[in-house]
XYZ file of N, CA and C in Angstrom:
216
model
N 103.529 155.919 180.261
C 103.130 157.256 179.908
C 103.850 158.256 180.817
N 104.679 159.154 180.269
C 105.417 160.109 181.100
C 104.483 161.145 181.708
N 104.828 161.541 182.933
C 104.030 162.567 183.608
C 104.788 163.883 183.593
N 104.031 164.969 183.601
C 104.658 166.290 183.638
C 105.047 166.615 185.074
N 106.238 167.192 185.226
C 106.687 167.575 186.560
C 106.126 168.941 186.912
N 105.878 169.127 188.179
C 105.406 170.423 188.649
C 106.530 171.443 188.524
N 106.175 172.708 188.488
C 107.168 173.778 188.348
C 108.168 173.764 189.506
N 107.696 173.516 190.751
C 108.610 173.533 191.891
C 109.609 172.382 191.834
N 109.281 171.309 191.138
C 110.215 170.201 190.988
C 111.348 170.550 190.021
N 111.130 171.521 189.159
C 112.116 171.881 188.147
C 113.049 172.997 188.586
N 112.761 173.646 189.713
C 113.630 174.732 190.158
C 114.941 174.145 190.666
N 116.051 174.762 190.294
C 117.346 174.231 190.724
C 117.533 174.413 192.226
N 118.289 173.518 192.859
C 118.532 173.670 194.293
C 119.364 174.925 194.564
N 119.157 175.495 195.738
C 119.893 176.705 196.108
C 121.374 176.359 196.244
N 122.209 177.141 195.596
C 123.640 176.883 195.641
C 124.256 177.561 196.857
N 125.184 176.865 197.491
C 125.891 177.413 198.638
C 127.035 178.274 198.121
N 127.148 179.475 198.653
C 128.219 180.392 198.267
C 129.389 180.182 199.221
N 130.556 179.884 198.676
C 131.740 179.654 199.491
C 132.705 180.823 199.376
N 133.416 181.088 200.469
C 134.419 182.145 200.513
C 135.780 181.532 200.821
N 136.830 182.167 200.317
C 138.183 181.740 200.660
C 138.517 182.255 202.056
N 139.583 181.735 202.626
C 140.028 182.192 203.942
C 140.364 183.681 203.886
N 140.994 184.121 202.806
C 141.339 185.540 202.664
C 140.083 186.409 202.608
N 139.050 185.941 201.905
C 137.798 186.701 201.818
C 137.105 186.770 203.177
N 137.135 185.664 203.922
C 136.545 185.655 205.260
C 137.305 186.619 206.168
N 138.629 186.593 206.088
C 139.443 187.490 206.907
C 139.127 188.950 206.601
N 138.977 189.277 205.338
C 138.638 190.648 204.949
C 137.255 191.024 205.465
N 136.302 190.132 205.318
C 134.933 190.382 205.765
C 134.868 190.592 207.278
N 135.635 189.792 208.022
C 135.622 189.866 209.483
C 136.619 190.886 210.028
N 137.471 191.402 209.150
C 138.534 192.347 209.535
C 139.473 191.739 210.580
N 139.911 190.510 210.286
C 140.892 189.806 211.107
C 141.961 189.238 210.179
N 142.986 188.642 210.763
C 144.032 188.040 209.938
C 143.580 186.675 209.420
N 144.281 186.199 208.388
C 143.988 184.864 207.865
C 144.261 183.806 208.933
N 145.283 184.033 209.754
C 145.609 183.076 210.815
C 144.450 182.934 211.800
N 143.766 184.028 212.095
C 142.600 183.969 212.984
C 141.506 183.108 212.371
N 141.287 183.245 211.072
C 140.283 182.428 210.386
C 140.695 180.959 210.438
N 141.964 180.665 210.182
C 142.442 179.282 210.263
C 142.227 178.708 211.667
N 142.480 179.515 212.705
C 142.262 179.051 214.080
C 140.789 178.711 214.315
N 139.899 179.573 213.814
C 138.463 179.318 213.963
C 138.053 178.037 213.243
N 138.619 177.814 212.067
C 138.308 176.604 211.295
C 138.837 175.370 212.020
N 140.088 175.407 212.452
C 140.698 174.237 213.094
C 140.078 173.928 214.451
N 139.569 174.950 215.142
C 138.929 174.718 216.439
C 137.493 174.226 216.292
N 136.951 174.311 215.068
C 135.584 173.870 214.830
C 134.544 174.956 215.032
N 134.980 176.161 215.383
C 134.032 177.264 215.586
C 133.440 177.757 214.272
N 134.190 177.593 213.194
C 133.744 178.029 211.872
C 133.848 176.836 210.925
N 132.719 176.337 210.417
C 132.771 175.175 209.524
C 133.418 175.524 208.185
N 134.116 174.567 207.620
C 134.779 174.778 206.337
C 134.893 173.457 205.596
N 135.085 173.567 204.298
C 135.279 172.411 203.433
C 136.693 172.491 202.886
N 137.392 171.377 202.938
C 138.752 171.362 202.402
C 138.687 171.053 200.909
N 139.300 171.924 200.109
C 139.368 171.745 198.655
C 140.849 171.720 198.305
N 141.355 170.530 198.044
C 142.791 170.405 197.810
C 143.540 170.746 199.086
N 144.411 171.742 199.006
C 145.177 172.167 200.177
C 144.589 173.400 200.850
N 143.481 173.896 200.334
C 142.893 175.118 200.897
C 141.512 174.843 201.479
N 140.993 175.813 202.194
C 139.674 175.714 202.800
C 138.713 176.668 202.118
N 137.442 176.274 202.091
C 136.363 177.154 201.640
C 135.328 177.172 202.756
N 134.873 178.371 203.080
C 133.935 178.556 204.184
C 132.592 178.991 203.620
N 131.504 178.322 203.997
C 130.185 178.766 203.527
C 129.894 180.180 204.029
N 129.447 181.040 203.124
C 129.178 182.436 203.480
C 128.148 182.523 204.608
N 127.146 181.679 204.561
C 126.110 181.675 205.599
C 126.717 181.377 206.967
N 127.704 180.483 207.020
C 128.347 180.126 208.284
C 129.093 181.314 208.877
N 129.696 182.131 208.018
C 130.410 183.318 208.495
C 129.420 184.285 209.137
N 128.298 184.529 208.464
C 127.299 185.456 208.994
C 126.672 184.914 210.283
N 126.445 183.606 210.350
C 125.905 183.007 211.570
C 126.903 183.131 212.714
N 128.184 182.925 212.430
C 129.211 183.063 213.459
C 129.245 184.494 213.982
N 129.222 185.459 213.082
C 129.261 186.859 213.497
C 128.016 187.236 214.299
N 126.861 186.734 213.901
C 125.628 187.016 214.642
C 125.688 186.439 216.057
N 126.223 185.225 216.185
C 126.281 184.583 217.501
C 127.412 185.139 218.361
N 128.425 185.716 217.748
C 129.573 186.231 218.486
C 129.408 187.700 218.858
N 128.286 188.287 218.483
C 128.058 189.705 218.764
C 128.048 189.928 220.268
N 128.810 190.914 220.722
C 128.941 191.192 222.145
C 128.495 192.615 222.415
N 127.499 192.764 223.261
C 126.969 194.084 223.599
C 127.659 194.587 224.863
N 128.413 195.667 224.747
C 129.149 196.209 225.886
C 128.329 197.220 226.680
N 127.113 197.491 226.240
C 126.280 198.496 226.896
C 125.649 197.972 228.085
């Protein structure tokens, strides 16, 4: 006898939003090379898709939040 699933079981999982290196560079106002350096050093997590990288949008915001420097 099949059982009915609860509503919360039917909600789709939250999708991760990915950005290209160029989009990250624009968002951070740095060069693409700077983004590549951050990715290769491990400071900014990324997923390799073919020959390019995709960076989770949340990771970019977390990096910027942690890198905030107060000069006051």
